[in-house]
mmCIF file of C-alpha atoms in Angstrom:
data_model
loop_
_atom_site.group_PDB
_atom_site.id
_atom_site.type_symbol
_atom_site.label_atom_id
_atom_site.label_comp_id
_atom_site.label_asym_id
_atom_site.label_seq_id
_atom_site.Cartn_x
_atom_site.Cartn_y
_atom_site.Cartn_z
ATOM 1 C CA MET H 905 191.173 110.008 225.145
ATOM 2 C CA PRO H 906 190.679 112.945 222.748
ATOM 3 C CA ARG H 907 187.279 114.584 223.212
ATOM 4 C CA SER H 908 186.912 115.504 219.546
ATOM 5 C CA ALA H 909 186.582 113.044 216.697
ATOM 6 C CA LEU H 910 187.282 113.423 213.001
ATOM 7 C CA PRO H 911 183.976 113.916 211.110
ATOM 8 C CA ILE H 912 183.624 111.676 208.059
ATOM 9 C CA ASP H 913 180.841 111.216 205.557
ATOM 10 C CA PRO H 914 178.419 108.313 206.271
ATOM 11 C CA ALA H 915 179.062 107.008 202.734
ATOM 12 C CA GLN H 916 182.798 106.957 203.490
ATOM 13 C CA ALA H 917 182.125 105.027 206.700
ATOM 14 C CA ARG H 918 180.118 102.417 204.803
ATOM 15 C CA ALA H 919 182.792 102.202 202.097
ATOM 16 C CA ILE H 920 185.513 101.579 204.677
ATOM 17 C CA TRP H 921 183.519 98.761 206.272
ATOM 18 C CA LEU H 922 182.554 97.184 202.941
ATOM 19 C CA ARG H 923 186.153 97.352 201.777
ATOM 20 C CA ALA H 924 187.291 95.668 204.984
ATOM 21 C CA GLN H 925 184.648 92.973 204.461
ATOM 22 C CA LYS H 926 185.862 92.425 200.867
ATOM 23 C CA LEU H 927 182.384 92.990 199.464
ATOM 24 C CA ASP H 928 183.525 95.807 197.203
ATOM 25 C CA ARG H 929 185.308 93.767 194.504
ATOM 26 C CA ALA H 930 184.490 90.870 192.192
ATOM 27 C CA GLU H 931 187.081 88.287 193.319
ATOM 28 C CA PRO H 932 189.024 89.723 196.248
ATOM 29 C CA PHE H 933 190.489 86.335 197.230
ATOM 30 C CA GLY H 934 190.670 84.537 193.878
ATOM 31 C CA ALA H 935 189.303 80.992 193.616
ATOM 32 C CA GLY H 936 189.766 77.484 195.033
ATOM 33 C CA PRO H 937 190.838 76.353 198.513
ATOM 34 C CA ASP H 938 193.485 79.089 198.667
ATOM 35 C CA ALA H 939 190.722 81.689 198.322
ATOM 36 C CA ALA H 940 188.698 80.150 201.153
ATOM 37 C CA ARG H 941 191.807 80.003 203.334
ATOM 38 C CA ALA H 942 192.594 83.658 202.600
ATOM 39 C CA ALA H 943 188.994 84.720 203.263
ATOM 40 C CA ILE H 944 188.883 83.045 206.679
ATOM 41 C CA ALA H 945 192.295 84.484 207.559
ATOM 42 C CA HIS H 946 191.168 87.979 206.594
ATOM 43 C CA LEU H 947 187.761 87.875 208.281
ATOM 44 C CA GLY H 948 189.235 86.160 211.351
ATOM 45 C CA TYR H 949 186.434 83.630 211.578
ATOM 46 C CA VAL H 950 183.425 82.371 209.649
ATOM 47 C CA GLN H 951 180.370 81.453 211.688
ATOM 48 C CA ILE H 952 178.821 77.973 211.496
ATOM 49 C CA ASP H 953 175.080 77.531 211.902
ATOM 50 C CA THR H 954 172.740 74.569 211.978
ATOM 51 C CA ILE H 955 169.797 76.050 210.073
ATOM 52 C CA ASN H 956 169.448 74.400 206.668
ATOM 53 C CA VAL H 957 166.532 76.291 205.076
ATOM 54 C CA ILE H 958 169.070 77.367 202.487
ATOM 55 C CA GLU H 959 172.783 76.493 202.333
ATOM 56 C CA ARG H 960 174.393 76.668 205.767
ATOM 57 C CA CYS H 961 175.831 80.051 206.590
ATOM 58 C CA HIS H 962 179.545 79.098 206.610
ATOM 59 C CA HIS H 963 179.296 78.157 202.938
ATOM 60 C CA HIS H 964 177.047 81.144 202.194
ATOM 61 C CA ILE H 965 179.471 83.644 203.769
ATOM 62 C CA LEU H 966 182.367 82.341 201.684
ATOM 63 C CA PHE H 967 180.254 82.233 198.509
ATOM 64 C CA SER H 968 179.451 85.939 198.984
ATOM 65 C CA ARG H 969 183.162 86.746 198.687
ATOM 66 C CA ILE H 970 184.354 83.952 196.387
ATOM 67 C CA PRO H 971 182.193 83.674 193.242
ATOM 68 C CA GLN H 972 183.613 80.257 192.312
ATOM 69 C CA TYR H 973 183.471 78.862 195.858
ATOM 70 C CA ARG H 974 182.868 75.128 196.251
ATOM 71 C CA ARG H 975 181.952 73.354 199.486
ATOM 72 C CA ASP H 976 184.830 70.915 199.048
ATOM 73 C CA ASP H 977 187.234 73.846 199.374
ATOM 74 C CA LEU H 978 186.296 74.269 203.026
ATOM 75 C CA ALA H 979 186.360 70.514 203.658
ATOM 76 C CA HIS H 980 189.924 70.450 202.276
ATOM 77 C CA LEU H 981 191.028 73.223 204.630
ATOM 78 C CA GLN H 982 189.561 71.470 207.652
ATOM 79 C CA SER H 983 190.440 67.848 206.925
ATOM 80 C CA GLY H 984 193.139 68.034 204.239
ATOM 81 C CA ASP H 985 195.721 70.722 204.857
ATOM 82 C CA LYS H 986 194.213 71.418 208.323
ATOM 83 C CA SER H 987 194.728 75.168 208.023
ATOM 84 C CA VAL H 988 191.405 75.918 209.752
ATOM 85 C CA PHE H 989 189.743 74.490 212.830
ATOM 86 C CA GLU H 990 186.407 74.894 214.568
ATOM 87 C CA TYR H 991 186.107 76.742 217.843
ATOM 88 C CA TRP H 992 183.901 79.220 219.682
ATOM 89 C CA THR H 993 184.258 82.924 218.868
ATOM 90 C CA HIS H 994 180.886 84.588 219.484
ATOM 91 C CA ALA H 995 179.465 81.351 218.021
ATOM 92 C CA LEU H 996 180.922 78.119 216.689
ATOM 93 C CA SER H 997 183.137 79.186 213.793
ATOM 94 C CA TYR H 998 185.912 78.244 211.405
ATOM 95 C CA VAL H 999 189.141 79.881 212.568
ATOM 96 C CA PRO H 1000 192.671 79.878 211.061
ATOM 97 C CA THR H 1001 194.812 77.202 212.694
ATOM 98 C CA ALA H 1002 197.567 79.810 212.961
ATOM 99 C CA ASP H 1003 195.355 81.550 215.550
ATOM 100 C CA TRP H 1004 195.190 78.511 217.872
ATOM 101 C CA PRO H 1005 197.441 80.093 220.559
ATOM 102 C CA TYR H 1006 194.913 82.903 221.085
ATOM 103 C CA PHE H 1007 192.240 80.362 222.036
ATOM 104 C CA ILE H 1008 194.320 78.311 224.487
ATOM 105 C CA PRO H 1009 193.480 80.634 227.437
ATOM 106 C CA ALA H 1010 189.751 80.085 226.782
ATOM 107 C CA MET H 1011 190.361 76.326 226.601
ATOM 108 C CA LYS H 1012 192.069 76.500 230.010
ATOM 109 C CA VAL H 1013 189.061 78.318 231.478
ATOM 110 C CA HIS H 1014 186.751 75.578 230.195
ATOM 111 C CA ARG H 1015 188.998 72.940 231.761
ATOM 112 C CA GLU H 1016 189.247 74.639 235.153
ATOM 113 C CA ASN H 1017 185.692 75.996 235.355
ATOM 114 C CA PRO H 1018 183.339 73.715 233.441
ATOM 115 C CA SER H 1019 179.832 75.017 232.916
ATOM 116 C CA ALA H 1020 176.846 73.292 234.488
ATOM 117 C CA TRP H 1021 176.239 71.717 231.066
ATOM 118 C CA PHE H 1022 179.461 69.689 231.437
ATOM 119 C CA GLY H 1023 179.415 69.352 235.215
ATOM 120 C CA SER H 1024 178.353 65.722 235.068
ATOM 121 C CA VAL H 1025 181.327 64.646 232.922
ATOM 122 C CA THR H 1026 184.017 62.894 234.958
ATOM 123 C CA LYS H 1027 187.780 62.663 234.464
ATOM 124 C CA ALA H 1028 187.366 58.902 234.113
ATOM 125 C CA GLU H 1029 185.007 59.425 231.155
ATOM 126 C CA VAL H 1030 187.501 61.772 229.505
ATOM 127 C CA SER H 1031 190.319 59.244 230.024
ATOM 128 C CA ALA H 1032 188.171 56.462 228.583
ATOM 129 C CA MET H 1033 187.279 58.516 225.506
ATOM 130 C CA THR H 1034 190.948 59.439 225.013
ATOM 131 C CA ARG H 1035 191.900 55.754 225.047
ATOM 132 C CA ARG H 1036 189.102 54.967 222.633
ATOM 133 C CA LEU H 1037 190.211 57.623 220.153
ATOM 134 C CA LYS H 1038 193.812 56.441 220.418
ATOM 135 C CA GLY H 1039 192.783 52.895 219.683
ATOM 136 C CA GLN H 1040 190.037 53.357 217.098
ATOM 137 C CA GLY H 1041 191.014 56.593 215.365
ATOM 138 C CA PRO H 1042 188.714 59.543 214.630
ATOM 139 C CA LEU H 1043 185.082 58.979 215.651
ATOM 140 C CA SER H 1044 181.709 60.614 215.171
ATOM 141 C CA ILE H 1045 178.926 60.147 217.667
ATOM 142 C CA ARG H 1046 177.322 57.805 215.132
ATOM 143 C CA ASP H 1047 180.356 55.519 215.394
ATOM 144 C CA ILE H 1048 179.791 55.032 219.117
ATOM 145 C CA ASP H 1049 177.089 52.381 219.336
ATOM 146 C CA ASP H 1050 177.666 50.954 222.811
ATOM 147 C CA ASP H 1051 176.375 53.919 224.832
ATOM 148 C CA GLU H 1052 173.655 53.325 227.377
ATOM 149 C CA LEU H 1053 171.051 55.797 226.154
ATOM 150 C CA VAL H 1054 169.670 58.354 228.599
ATOM 151 C CA GLU H 1055 166.765 60.786 228.650
ATOM 152 C CA LYS H 1056 167.487 64.129 226.986
ATOM 153 C CA ASP H 1057 167.675 67.009 229.462
ATOM 154 C CA HIS H 1058 167.924 69.747 226.798
ATOM 155 C CA PRO H 1059 166.468 70.139 223.287
ATOM 156 C CA TRP H 1060 169.982 70.133 221.809
ATOM 157 C CA ALA H 1061 171.253 67.287 223.965
ATOM 158 C CA SER H 1062 171.966 63.764 222.764
ATOM 159 C CA ARG H 1063 170.726 60.543 224.290
ATOM 160 C CA LYS H 1064 174.306 59.303 224.011
ATOM 161 C CA PRO H 1065 176.420 60.370 227.028
ATOM 162 C CA SER H 1066 179.535 60.189 224.830
ATOM 163 C CA LYS H 1067 178.447 63.307 222.971
ATOM 164 C CA ARG H 1068 178.722 65.444 226.095
ATOM 165 C CA VAL H 1069 182.130 63.950 226.862
ATOM 166 C CA LEU H 1070 183.394 64.750 223.350
ATOM 167 C CA GLN H 1071 181.989 68.273 223.510
ATOM 168 C CA TRP H 1072 183.725 68.990 226.814
ATOM 169 C CA MET H 1073 186.999 67.631 225.443
ATOM 170 C CA PHE H 1074 186.468 69.865 222.402
ATOM 171 C CA TYR H 1075 186.100 73.023 224.507
ATOM 172 C CA GLN H 1076 189.242 72.078 226.445
ATOM 173 C CA GLY H 1077 191.184 71.660 223.189
ATOM 174 C CA LEU H 1078 191.818 67.950 223.829
ATOM 175 C CA VAL H 1079 190.021 66.988 220.614
ATOM 176 C CA VAL H 1080 189.216 68.827 217.408
ATOM 177 C CA ILE H 1081 186.512 68.393 214.817
ATOM 178 C CA ALA H 1082 188.535 66.642 212.145
ATOM 179 C CA ALA H 1083 185.733 66.511 209.581
ATOM 180 C CA ARG H 1084 182.167 67.688 209.186
ATOM 181 C CA ASP H 1085 179.322 66.224 207.125
ATOM 182 C CA GLY H 1086 176.445 68.646 207.565
ATOM 183 C CA MET H 1087 175.995 68.694 211.318
ATOM 184 C CA VAL H 1088 177.702 65.310 211.886
ATOM 185 C CA LYS H 1089 181.124 65.978 213.388
ATOM 186 C CA THR H 1090 184.057 63.572 213.473
ATOM 187 C CA TYR H 1091 186.415 64.106 216.421
ATOM 188 C CA ASP H 1092 190.119 63.328 216.684
ATOM 189 C CA LEU H 1093 192.816 63.906 219.269
ATOM 190 C CA THR H 1094 194.232 67.371 218.726
ATOM 191 C CA GLN H 1095 197.924 66.513 218.542
ATOM 192 C CA ARG H 1096 197.310 63.604 216.187
ATOM 193 C CA HIS H 1097 195.058 65.637 213.908
ATOM 194 C CA PHE H 1098 197.567 68.452 213.484
ATOM 195 C CA GLY H 1099 200.665 66.257 213.701
ATOM 196 C CA TRP H 1100 202.080 68.307 216.574
ATOM 197 C CA ASP H 1101 204.896 66.893 218.673
ATOM 198 C CA LYS H 1102 203.889 69.360 221.351
ATOM 199 C CA ASN H 1103 201.070 71.867 221.636
ATOM 200 C CA PRO H 1104 201.621 75.529 220.661
ATOM 201 C CA ARG H 1105 202.422 77.962 223.463
ATOM 202 C CA PRO H 1106 199.424 79.947 224.708
ATOM 203 C CA ALA H 1107 199.189 83.634 223.916
ATOM 204 C CA THR H 1108 199.468 86.049 226.821
ATOM 205 C CA GLU H 1109 196.532 88.177 227.928
ATOM 206 C CA ARG H 1110 198.032 91.199 226.186
ATOM 207 C CA GLN H 1111 198.534 89.227 222.993
ATOM 208 C CA VAL H 1112 194.912 88.030 223.040
ATOM 209 C CA THR H 1113 193.695 91.620 223.464
ATOM 210 C CA ALA H 1114 195.840 92.807 220.559
ATOM 211 C CA TYR H 1115 194.596 89.879 218.475
ATOM 212 C CA LEU H 1116 190.946 90.817 219.081
ATOM 213 C CA LEU H 1117 191.578 94.457 218.188
ATOM 214 C CA ASP H 1118 193.681 93.750 215.099
ATOM 215 C CA ARG H 1119 191.182 91.169 213.847
ATOM 216 C CA ALA H 1120 188.378 93.717 214.107
ATOM 217 C CA LEU H 1121 190.384 96.504 212.463
ATOM 218 C CA ARG H 1122 191.227 94.222 209.539
ATOM 219 C CA SER H 1123 187.663 93.005 208.942
ATOM 220 C CA GLN H 1124 185.621 96.020 210.078
ATOM 221 C CA GLY H 1125 187.705 99.035 209.096
ATOM 222 C CA ILE H 1126 185.965 101.264 211.632
ATOM 223 C CA ILE H 1127 185.604 99.753 215.086
ATOM 224 C CA SER H 1128 183.895 100.355 218.415
ATOM 225 C CA VAL H 1129 184.581 98.596 221.697
ATOM 226 C CA ASP H 1130 181.338 96.664 221.209
ATOM 227 C CA SER H 1131 182.223 95.591 217.673
ATOM 228 C CA VAL H 1132 185.630 94.318 218.789
ATOM 229 C CA CYS H 1133 184.125 92.480 221.776
ATOM 230 C CA HIS H 1134 180.915 91.149 220.226
ATOM 231 C CA LEU H 1135 179.337 88.927 222.930
ATOM 232 C CA ASN H 1136 182.624 89.055 224.853
ATOM 233 C CA ASN H 1137 182.048 91.617 227.608
ATOM 234 C CA GLY H 1138 184.944 90.325 229.649
ATOM 235 C CA ALA H 1139 187.441 91.659 227.099
ATOM 236 C CA LYS H 1140 186.074 95.224 226.961
ATOM 237 C CA LYS H 1141 188.226 96.842 229.653
ATOM 238 C CA ALA H 1142 191.511 95.590 228.175
ATOM 239 C CA VAL H 1143 190.426 96.436 224.616
ATOM 240 C CA ARG H 1144 189.407 99.944 225.644
ATOM 241 C CA GLU H 1145 192.801 100.495 227.281
ATOM 242 C CA LEU H 1146 194.632 99.258 224.180
ATOM 243 C CA ILE H 1147 192.569 101.548 221.943
ATOM 244 C CA GLU H 1148 193.459 104.485 224.200
ATOM 245 C CA ALA H 1149 197.154 103.629 223.935
ATOM 246 C CA ARG H 1150 196.983 103.409 220.146
ATOM 247 C CA VAL H 1151 195.172 106.744 219.918
ATOM 248 C CA LYS H 1152 197.948 108.337 221.955
ATOM 249 C CA SER H 1153 200.556 106.835 219.640
ATOM 250 C CA ARG H 1154 198.495 108.001 216.614
ATOM 251 C CA LYS H 1155 197.924 104.474 215.349
ATOM 252 C CA LEU H 1156 194.172 104.991 215.682
ATOM 253 C CA VAL H 1157 192.004 108.023 214.951
ATOM 254 C CA PRO H 1158 188.647 108.739 216.672
ATOM 255 C CA VAL H 1159 185.974 109.277 214.016
ATOM 256 C CA THR H 1160 182.314 110.186 213.874
ATOM 257 C CA PHE H 1161 179.629 110.625 211.250
ATOM 258 C CA GLU H 1162 176.074 111.898 211.048
ATOM 259 C CA GLY H 1163 173.633 109.834 213.089
ATOM 260 C CA ILE H 1164 176.154 108.723 215.713
ATOM 261 C CA ASP H 1165 174.992 109.463 219.244
ATOM 262 C CA LYS H 1166 177.089 107.982 222.015
ATOM 263 C CA THR H 1167 179.015 105.303 220.126
ATOM 264 C CA ALA H 1168 182.764 105.982 220.056
ATOM 265 C CA LEU H 1169 184.429 104.849 216.821
ATOM 266 C CA TRP H 1170 188.024 104.530 215.653
ATOM 267 C CA ALA H 1171 189.892 103.730 212.447
ATOM 268 C CA THR H 1172 193.491 103.509 211.311
ATOM 269 C CA PRO H 1173 194.899 106.434 209.309
ATOM 270 C CA GLU H 1174 195.443 104.019 206.405
ATOM 271 C CA ALA H 1175 191.762 103.047 206.304
ATOM 272 C CA LEU H 1176 190.714 106.698 206.274
ATOM 273 C CA GLU H 1177 193.119 107.550 203.482
ATOM 274 C CA ALA H 1178 191.819 104.794 201.178
ATOM 275 C CA GLY H 1179 188.606 106.661 200.335
ATOM 276 C CA GLY H 1180 186.783 105.920 197.101
ATOM 277 C CA GLU H 1181 183.242 104.889 196.264
ATOM 278 C CA VAL H 1182 181.872 101.361 196.385
ATOM 279 C CA GLU H 1183 180.856 99.674 193.146
ATOM 280 C CA ALA H 1184 177.181 98.792 192.808
ATOM 281 C CA ARG H 1185 177.728 95.065 193.324
ATOM 282 C CA VAL H 1186 174.838 92.844 194.376
ATOM 283 C CA HIS H 1187 175.151 90.493 197.330
ATOM 284 C CA ILE H 1188 172.406 88.297 198.804
ATOM 285 C CA LEU H 1189 173.777 88.001 202.316
ATOM 286 C CA SER H 1190 173.315 85.478 205.092
ATOM 287 C CA PRO H 1191 171.704 86.816 208.294
ATOM 288 C CA PHE H 1192 174.871 85.467 209.968
ATOM 289 C CA ASP H 1193 177.252 87.287 207.608
ATOM 290 C CA PRO H 1194 179.865 89.408 209.418
ATOM 291 C CA LEU H 1195 178.283 92.497 207.855
ATOM 292 C CA ILE H 1196 174.859 91.611 209.243
ATOM 293 C CA ILE H 1197 175.371 89.753 212.524
ATOM 294 C CA GLN H 1198 176.029 92.832 214.693
ATOM 295 C CA ARG H 1199 172.553 94.336 214.393
ATOM 296 C CA LYS H 1200 173.149 97.642 216.194
ATOM 297 C CA ARG H 1201 176.246 98.337 214.139
ATOM 298 C CA LEU H 1202 174.387 97.461 210.933
ATOM 299 C CA LYS H 1203 171.622 99.930 211.762
ATOM 300 C CA LEU H 1204 174.168 102.586 212.699
ATOM 301 C CA PHE H 1205 175.986 102.384 209.356
ATOM 302 C CA PHE H 1206 173.205 101.375 206.960
ATOM 303 C CA GLY H 1207 169.998 102.517 208.653
ATOM 304 C CA TYR H 1208 168.638 98.986 208.330
ATOM 305 C CA ASP H 1209 167.255 97.151 211.346
ATOM 306 C CA HIS H 1210 167.518 93.427 210.609
ATOM 307 C CA VAL H 1211 165.563 91.042 212.823
ATOM 308 C CA PHE H 1212 166.204 87.313 212.591
ATOM 309 C CA GLU H 1213 162.602 86.182 212.530
ATOM 310 C CA ALA H 1214 162.968 82.392 212.670
ATOM 311 C CA TYR H 1215 162.170 82.663 216.379
ATOM 312 C CA VAL H 1216 159.405 85.246 215.914
ATOM 313 C CA PRO H 1217 155.767 84.009 215.749
ATOM 314 C CA ALA H 1218 154.667 83.782 212.116
ATOM 315 C CA ALA H 1219 151.938 86.407 212.533
ATOM 316 C CA LYS H 1220 154.479 88.974 213.763
ATOM 317 C CA ARG H 1221 157.134 88.501 211.080
ATOM 318 C CA GLN H 1222 157.897 91.514 208.912
ATOM 319 C CA TYR H 1223 160.350 90.069 206.377
ATOM 320 C CA GLY H 1224 159.944 86.300 206.812
ATOM 321 C CA TYR H 1225 161.309 83.223 208.579
ATOM 322 C CA PHE H 1226 164.787 83.326 207.003
ATOM 323 C CA ALA H 1227 165.010 86.713 205.314
ATOM 324 C CA LEU H 1228 168.276 87.524 203.546
ATOM 325 C CA PRO H 1229 169.355 91.175 203.220
ATOM 326 C CA VAL H 1230 170.156 92.277 199.665
ATOM 327 C CA LEU H 1231 173.078 94.677 199.341
ATOM 328 C CA ILE H 1232 173.614 96.828 196.241
ATOM 329 C CA GLY H 1233 176.713 98.950 196.482
ATOM 330 C CA ASP H 1234 176.458 100.561 199.915
ATOM 331 C CA ARG H 1235 172.685 100.238 200.321
ATOM 332 C CA ILE H 1236 170.557 97.426 201.673
ATOM 333 C CA VAL H 1237 167.595 97.600 199.327
ATOM 334 C CA ALA H 1238 165.592 94.439 200.005
ATOM 335 C CA ALA H 1239 165.012 91.453 202.249
ATOM 336 C CA ILE H 1240 164.121 88.162 200.567
ATOM 337 C CA ASP H 1241 162.785 85.196 202.515
ATOM 338 C CA LEU H 1242 164.081 82.124 200.652
ATOM 339 C CA LYS H 1243 163.727 78.378 201.045
ATOM 340 C CA THR H 1244 165.540 75.710 199.046
ATOM 341 C CA ASP H 1245 163.288 72.935 197.758
ATOM 342 C CA ARG H 1246 165.922 70.328 196.997
ATOM 343 C CA LEU H 1247 163.443 67.748 195.719
ATOM 344 C CA SER H 1248 162.052 70.002 192.998
ATOM 345 C CA GLY H 1249 165.416 71.664 192.346
ATOM 346 C CA LYS H 1250 164.221 75.206 193.047
ATOM 347 C CA VAL H 1251 164.815 78.044 195.444
ATOM 348 C CA LEU H 1252 161.426 79.323 196.544
ATOM 349 C CA VAL H 1253 160.760 82.999 197.285
ATOM 350 C CA GLN H 1254 158.540 82.995 200.350
ATOM 351 C CA LYS H 1255 158.403 86.788 200.616
ATOM 352 C CA TRP H 1256 160.152 89.677 198.867
ATOM 353 C CA THR H 1257 160.298 93.069 200.569
ATOM 354 C CA TRP H 1258 161.771 96.086 198.816
ATOM 355 C CA LEU H 1259 163.134 98.568 201.348
ATOM 356 C CA ALA H 1260 163.841 101.147 198.657
ATOM 357 C CA ASP H 1261 163.274 101.345 194.917
ATOM 358 C CA PRO H 1262 166.733 100.790 193.395
ATOM 359 C CA GLY H 1263 165.547 101.320 189.817
ATOM 360 C CA ALA H 1264 164.911 98.929 186.941
ATOM 361 C CA GLU H 1265 168.573 98.251 186.193
ATOM 362 C CA ALA H 1266 169.344 97.355 189.796
ATOM 363 C CA ARG H 1267 166.258 95.146 190.015
ATOM 364 C CA ALA H 1268 167.485 93.217 186.989
ATOM 365 C CA ALA H 1269 170.904 92.858 188.644
ATOM 366 C CA VAL H 1270 169.238 91.395 191.750
ATOM 367 C CA ASP H 1271 167.381 88.882 189.560
ATOM 368 C CA ASP H 1272 170.672 87.858 187.946
ATOM 369 C CA GLU H 1273 172.326 87.397 191.321
ATOM 370 C CA LEU H 1274 169.336 85.427 192.571
ATOM 371 C CA SER H 1275 169.761 83.015 189.654
ATOM 372 C CA ARG H 1276 173.448 82.591 190.469
ATOM 373 C CA PHE H 1277 172.539 82.106 194.123
ATOM 374 C CA GLU H 1278 170.022 79.403 193.195
ATOM 375 C CA ASN H 1279 172.656 77.547 191.169
ATOM 376 C CA PHE H 1280 174.952 77.581 194.184
ATOM 377 C CA GLN H 1281 172.199 76.329 196.492
ATOM 378 C CA LEU H 1282 171.484 73.382 194.227
ATOM 379 C CA GLY H 1283 175.117 72.580 193.437
ATOM 380 C CA ARG H 1284 174.850 73.380 189.731
#
């Protein structure tokens, strides 16, 4: 690969990433279910999380890019037009249904090499659950009331053995999550849910590698091997080889900017030509937002070291239990630890930390955005 890289300004690097994340414009996807569908397609996936201190992160991530976002929009995509499904990326996420073929190889691995977590599930149990779903229709674990309860062997386990059976079938692609109500998931047989006469053909290994790289280029603008393969070390060798091939064919350009040490970065010529400054828009971001979740990359581009402190002892927390980074333009200027008090109808500020003084006008803009954010939290 070329030894030299094209020097770019750090502000240009941030602008390219923010533009790729669609955080640089007011309504980049429009409104309604079509906007949510377009956002998930562009980002590649939207992470799901169980923490409910404020609105769950999948809704929060979409709200950050769709000002008029409504939770029912996502429910419609999952259960109505079925254009998204849930599966594991680096975490459980909403993924475009069109991308299903790229996940079939991972489903095959789960089937052929089940983890110790699913090792106790038998083929007979899977067959019995399949028959049950065929006969009774979609089911949540709450609908299954004839289980013989067992002792939990993990904090996240269920006393109902059926839950583990459904989860293993989910990872194999035999069932999908047809609907979600908070953390309660309703499962259905995959072919019935999507109305498929036969399952899609699996993507080849080369196609999966290209999918990972193209997804990252679209949503990150400037990529590294680590950013393409976040928590997916097994894909790094193939991704690195594909990057090398695209550099040779001039489809990718090595880049660098001040503060980069050993991290190799690349971008498309089109991304580098876009240029332009980022408007001073305010975003109160989820700690699981695609801009925030890769902590090393975030620090590299923005000089901000975010620590998710929910698992840090209270006495050692710097920003708070569930601190949310506040982005203004291309700067992260604050971290606000928020908690939604749904009984009193308020969003409580547990702690507010300014990382830099943005000025009186910007402070007022943050207050305005916080009010809008509160209305979203409380469904106003």
